[in-house]
Amino acid sequence: MTGSEPRAARRMRPRALRRNELPLDTVALARFLIGKLVVRELEGERLVGRIVETEAYLVGDEACHAFRGMTERNRSLFRPRGHAYVYLAYGTSWMLNVSSQAEGIGEGVLIRALEPLAGADAMARARGTEVRRDLARGPGRLAQALAIDRALDGADLCAKGPIWLADDGAKPLVVGESVRIGLTKAAERVLRFYARGNPYLSGPKRLSP
DNA sequence: TCGCGGATGAACT
DNA sequence: GTTCATCCGCGAG
């Protein structure tokens, strides 16, 4: 690789996000993460996806798993910001969240969808589908594509381990917002964020104008 | 494109 | 026993 590529088109090598650059506010973090990367190191292969959809879960928010305090399941949500909280939903789908506050405060950001950037073949194998748009469109599919399960619960996403968050220097995306998806409690709160116009979004189209 | 019903496992009442 | 931060397949519009 030489410097002949036009500057505007050149993409930085993914740089791990530092904990101290993550916004202290959970909603701000949910917006900040739109356009950033999830990097998954799996069996010597690097799977990368751009985050295009997130949701915030807050203190005092009935839909937040921490609403009734810390339990064995949700303890990772109370870790300092930048740690993974992974749990199984509906007995079938793993969910990847990023803890977002100081130690002891249970807030987080659910990563709902990725645009595949690297390792799409491995994602397709894990998902059992060749449909690129469906590889990581939705939190359960995303986890399946990246082989995310209980073993990654509590992982430090600001360290280059099996899974980490990164910035590739891409131009910031235009962020839209809507109510969150699939909730029965606090369903009216506008805490979902997405990359406007991106084809890899989950949920009904009316929520992503 | 949307909405519905079943599958599924763990936490919690 | 009930409740899910979901997915898939299917049928209707």
Short mmCIF file of C-alpha atoms (C1' of nucleotides) in Angstrom, two decimals:
data_model
loop_
_atom_site.label_atom_id
_atom_site.label_comp_id
_atom_site.label_asym_id
_atom_site.label_seq_id
_atom_site.Cartn_x
_atom_site.Cartn_y
_atom_site.Cartn_z
CA MET A 1 0.00 0.00 0.00
CA THR A 2 1.34 3.40 -1.00
CA GLY A 3 0.11 6.89 -0.49
CA SER A 4 -1.37 7.03 -3.96
CA GLU A 5 -4.92 6.50 -2.72
CA PRO A 6 -6.85 9.76 -2.49
CA ARG A 7 -6.89 11.07 1.05
CA ALA A 8 -10.66 11.28 1.26
CA ALA A 9 -11.08 7.62 0.36
CA ARG A 10 -8.32 6.30 2.62
CA ARG A 11 -9.59 4.45 5.62
CA MET A 12 -7.62 4.36 8.85
CA ARG A 13 -6.69 1.04 10.32
CA PRO A 14 -9.25 0.39 13.07
CA ARG A 15 -8.11 2.01 16.29
CA ALA A 16 -9.49 0.69 19.59
CA LEU A 17 -11.73 3.16 21.36
CA ARG A 18 -10.31 4.41 24.65
CA ARG A 19 -12.57 4.33 27.67
CA ASN A 20 -11.95 8.00 28.36
CA GLU A 21 -13.24 9.03 24.92
CA LEU A 22 -16.61 7.32 25.43
CA PRO A 23 -19.22 9.97 26.28
CA LEU A 24 -20.23 9.87 29.94
CA ASP A 25 -23.92 10.16 29.10
CA THR A 26 -25.64 6.96 27.94
CA VAL A 27 -27.76 8.60 25.24
CA ALA A 28 -24.68 10.45 24.00
CA LEU A 29 -22.83 7.13 23.86
CA ALA A 30 -25.66 5.50 21.91
CA ARG A 31 -25.34 8.28 19.31
CA PHE A 32 -21.53 8.24 19.42
CA LEU A 33 -21.42 4.53 18.61
CA ILE A 34 -23.32 4.96 15.34
CA GLY A 35 -20.62 4.65 12.67
CA LYS A 36 -18.05 3.06 14.98
CA LEU A 37 -16.92 -0.55 14.55
CA VAL A 38 -17.31 -3.83 16.35
CA VAL A 39 -14.23 -6.00 15.82
CA ARG A 40 -14.45 -9.70 16.59
CA GLU A 41 -11.33 -11.86 16.58
CA LEU A 42 -12.49 -15.39 15.88
CA GLU A 43 -10.24 -18.37 15.17
CA GLY A 44 -7.54 -16.18 13.65
CA GLU A 45 -10.00 -14.29 11.51
CA ARG A 46 -11.10 -10.70 12.01
CA LEU A 47 -14.80 -9.99 11.61
CA VAL A 48 -15.72 -6.31 11.40
CA GLY A 49 -19.04 -4.52 11.25
CA ARG A 50 -20.06 -0.87 11.33
CA ILE A 51 -22.62 -0.05 14.01
CA VAL A 52 -25.72 1.37 12.33
CA GLU A 53 -28.37 0.98 15.05
CA THR A 54 -28.34 1.30 18.87
CA GLU A 55 -30.71 1.69 21.79
CA ALA A 56 -30.14 3.30 25.19
CA TYR A 57 -31.31 1.75 28.48
CA LEU A 58 -31.28 4.06 31.46
CA VAL A 59 -31.65 4.28 35.23
CA GLY A 60 -35.34 4.64 36.09
CA ASP A 61 -36.23 3.05 32.75
CA GLU A 62 -38.62 0.13 33.24
CA ALA A 63 -37.28 -1.60 30.15
CA CYS A 64 -33.71 -1.57 31.49
CA HIS A 65 -32.57 -4.87 32.96
CA ALA A 66 -31.03 -2.99 35.86
CA PHE A 67 -34.36 -1.40 36.83
CA ARG A 68 -34.81 -3.68 39.83
CA GLY A 69 -31.18 -3.65 40.88
CA MET A 70 -28.14 -5.83 40.31
CA THR A 71 -28.62 -9.57 39.82
CA GLU A 72 -26.36 -12.38 38.69
CA ARG A 73 -27.50 -11.91 35.09
CA ASN A 74 -27.17 -8.16 34.76
CA ARG A 75 -24.03 -7.50 36.83
CA SER A 76 -21.98 -6.59 33.74
CA LEU A 77 -24.31 -3.68 33.10
CA PHE A 78 -22.95 -2.16 36.32
CA ARG A 79 -19.31 -2.37 35.24
CA PRO A 80 -17.48 0.82 34.18
CA ARG A 81 -18.40 2.01 30.71
CA GLY A 82 -17.06 0.07 27.74
CA HIS A 83 -17.71 -3.46 29.00
CA ALA A 84 -19.92 -6.06 27.33
CA TYR A 85 -23.22 -7.13 28.84
CA VAL A 86 -24.37 -10.26 26.99
CA TYR A 87 -27.54 -12.17 27.78
CA LEU A 88 -29.91 -14.63 26.17
CA ALA A 89 -33.34 -13.38 25.10
CA TYR A 90 -36.30 -15.62 24.34
CA GLY A 91 -34.11 -18.64 24.75
CA THR A 92 -32.81 -18.21 21.25
CA SER A 93 -30.96 -14.94 20.75
CA TRP A 94 -27.92 -13.41 22.41
CA MET A 95 -27.84 -9.64 22.86
CA LEU A 96 -24.72 -7.46 22.91
CA ASN A 97 -24.79 -4.35 25.09
CA VAL A 98 -22.12 -1.82 26.06
CA SER A 99 -22.10 -0.72 29.69
CA SER A 100 -22.12 3.05 29.75
CA GLN A 101 -21.67 4.51 33.21
CA ALA A 102 -19.42 4.60 36.24
CA GLU A 103 -19.03 1.37 38.18
CA GLY A 104 -22.21 0.60 40.13
CA ILE A 105 -24.61 2.39 37.79
CA GLY A 106 -26.68 0.08 35.60
CA GLU A 107 -27.08 1.70 32.20
CA GLY A 108 -26.11 0.51 28.74
CA VAL A 109 -26.41 0.62 24.98
CA LEU A 110 -27.82 -2.30 22.97
CA ILE A 111 -26.09 -2.81 19.62
CA ARG A 112 -28.96 -3.67 17.26
CA ALA A 113 -27.45 -3.86 13.80
CA LEU A 114 -24.15 -3.88 11.91
CA GLU A 115 -23.15 -3.27 8.34
CA PRO A 116 -20.67 -6.08 7.51
CA LEU A 117 -17.25 -4.71 6.53
CA ALA A 118 -14.95 -7.72 6.84
CA GLY A 119 -15.36 -11.44 7.40
CA ALA A 120 -18.78 -11.57 5.74
CA ASP A 121 -18.12 -15.15 4.63
CA ALA A 122 -17.59 -16.26 8.22
CA MET A 123 -20.70 -14.35 9.27
CA ALA A 124 -22.69 -16.06 6.53
CA ARG A 125 -21.50 -19.47 7.71
CA ALA A 126 -22.44 -18.67 11.31
CA ARG A 127 -25.83 -17.38 10.23
CA GLY A 128 -26.65 -20.07 7.70
CA THR A 129 -27.64 -17.52 5.09
CA GLU A 130 -25.94 -15.85 2.17
CA VAL A 131 -28.22 -12.82 2.29
CA ARG A 132 -25.75 -10.06 3.11
CA ARG A 133 -28.41 -7.65 4.32
CA ASP A 134 -29.61 -10.18 6.91
CA LEU A 135 -26.21 -11.10 8.38
CA ALA A 136 -26.34 -8.66 11.29
CA ARG A 137 -29.67 -6.86 10.89
CA GLY A 138 -31.19 -7.24 14.36
CA PRO A 139 -29.48 -7.87 17.71
CA GLY A 140 -29.93 -11.64 17.70
CA ARG A 141 -28.65 -12.04 14.16
CA LEU A 142 -25.71 -9.78 14.91
CA ALA A 143 -24.69 -11.93 17.86
CA GLN A 144 -25.03 -15.10 15.84
CA ALA A 145 -22.97 -13.64 12.98
CA LEU A 146 -20.13 -12.75 15.36
CA ALA A 147 -20.41 -15.89 17.54
CA ILE A 148 -21.25 -13.82 20.59
CA ASP A 149 -22.54 -15.67 23.63
CA ARG A 150 -22.23 -15.87 27.40
CA ALA A 151 -18.48 -16.35 27.16
CA LEU A 152 -18.10 -12.68 26.17
CA ASP A 153 -20.24 -11.32 28.99
CA GLY A 154 -18.13 -8.83 30.95
CA ALA A 155 -15.44 -8.49 28.26
CA ASP A 156 -13.58 -5.18 28.11
CA LEU A 157 -14.55 -3.64 24.77
CA CYS A 158 -11.81 -1.02 25.06
CA ALA A 159 -9.03 -3.63 24.96
CA LYS A 160 -7.93 -5.61 21.92
CA GLY A 161 -9.25 -8.97 23.08
CA PRO A 162 -11.77 -11.32 21.44
CA ILE A 163 -14.14 -8.42 20.84
CA TRP A 164 -13.54 -4.66 20.89
CA LEU A 165 -14.86 -1.34 19.70
CA ALA A 166 -13.00 0.69 17.13
CA ASP A 167 -12.92 3.84 15.05
CA ASP A 168 -11.77 3.70 11.44
CA GLY A 169 -11.86 7.43 10.87
CA ALA A 170 -14.90 7.26 8.63
CA LYS A 171 -16.96 10.38 8.15
CA PRO A 172 -19.65 10.72 10.85
CA LEU A 173 -23.06 9.42 9.79
CA VAL A 174 -26.36 11.29 9.98
CA VAL A 175 -28.18 9.92 13.02
CA GLY A 176 -31.95 9.47 13.22
CA GLU A 177 -33.99 8.54 16.29
CA SER A 178 -37.17 6.63 17.13
CA VAL A 179 -38.86 4.64 19.85
CA ARG A 180 -37.17 1.39 20.81
CA ILE A 181 -38.14 -1.91 19.23
CA GLY A 182 -39.84 -4.94 20.78
CA LEU A 183 -40.60 -3.53 24.23
CA THR A 184 -43.72 -3.86 26.33
CA LYS A 185 -42.52 -1.46 29.05
CA ALA A 186 -41.48 2.17 28.48
CA ALA A 187 -42.21 1.57 24.81
CA GLU A 188 -42.88 5.25 24.14
CA ARG A 189 -39.41 6.55 24.98
CA VAL A 190 -37.36 7.81 22.03
CA LEU A 191 -34.09 6.01 22.74
CA ARG A 192 -33.29 4.21 19.49
CA PHE A 193 -30.66 5.70 17.18
CA TYR A 194 -29.77 4.72 13.62
CA ALA A 195 -27.69 5.69 10.61
CA ARG A 196 -30.13 7.43 8.32
CA GLY A 197 -30.54 5.78 4.92
CA ASN A 198 -28.48 2.73 5.82
CA PRO A 199 -29.83 -0.52 4.31
CA TYR A 200 -28.73 -2.72 7.24
CA LEU A 201 -31.33 -1.52 9.78
CA SER A 202 -33.78 -3.70 11.69
CA GLY A 203 -37.41 -3.01 12.49
CA PRO A 204 -40.29 -1.68 10.41
CA LYS A 205 -39.35 0.94 7.85
CA ARG A 206 -41.55 3.61 9.38
CA LEU A 207 -39.17 3.69 12.39
CA SER A 208 -36.19 4.55 10.18
CA PRO A 209 -37.31 7.41 7.90
"C1'" DT B 1 -43.61 -4.81 3.58
"C1'" DC B 2 -46.10 -5.96 7.63
"C1'" DG B 3 -48.04 -8.61 11.36
"C1'" DC B 4 -48.96 -12.89 13.46
"C1'" DG B 5 -47.80 -17.39 16.01
"C1'" DG B 6 -44.61 -20.83 17.62
"C1'" DA B 7 -40.00 -22.11 19.43
"C1'" DT B 8 -36.93 -21.64 23.12
"C1'" DG B 9 -34.14 -21.08 27.89
"C1'" DA B 10 -33.32 -18.42 31.84
"C1'" DA B 11 -34.68 -15.23 35.36
"C1'" DC B 12 -37.94 -13.98 38.43
"C1'" DT B 13 -42.75 -13.93 40.95
"C1'" DG C 1 -46.21 -20.29 36.11
"C1'" DT C 2 -45.10 -15.94 33.65
"C1'" DT C 3 -42.31 -12.89 31.13
"C1'" DC C 4 -39.39 -11.67 27.78
"C1'" DA C 5 -34.46 -5.70 24.47
"C1'" DT C 6 -35.97 -12.16 18.95
"C1'" DC C 7 -36.08 -14.96 14.82
"C1'" DC C 8 -38.31 -17.49 11.21
"C1'" DG C 9 -41.92 -18.80 8.12
"C1'" DC C 10 -46.10 -17.76 6.29
"C1'" DG C 11 -50.11 -15.31 4.53
"C1'" DA C 12 -52.38 -10.90 3.41
"C1'" DG C 13 -52.20 -6.32 1.33
#
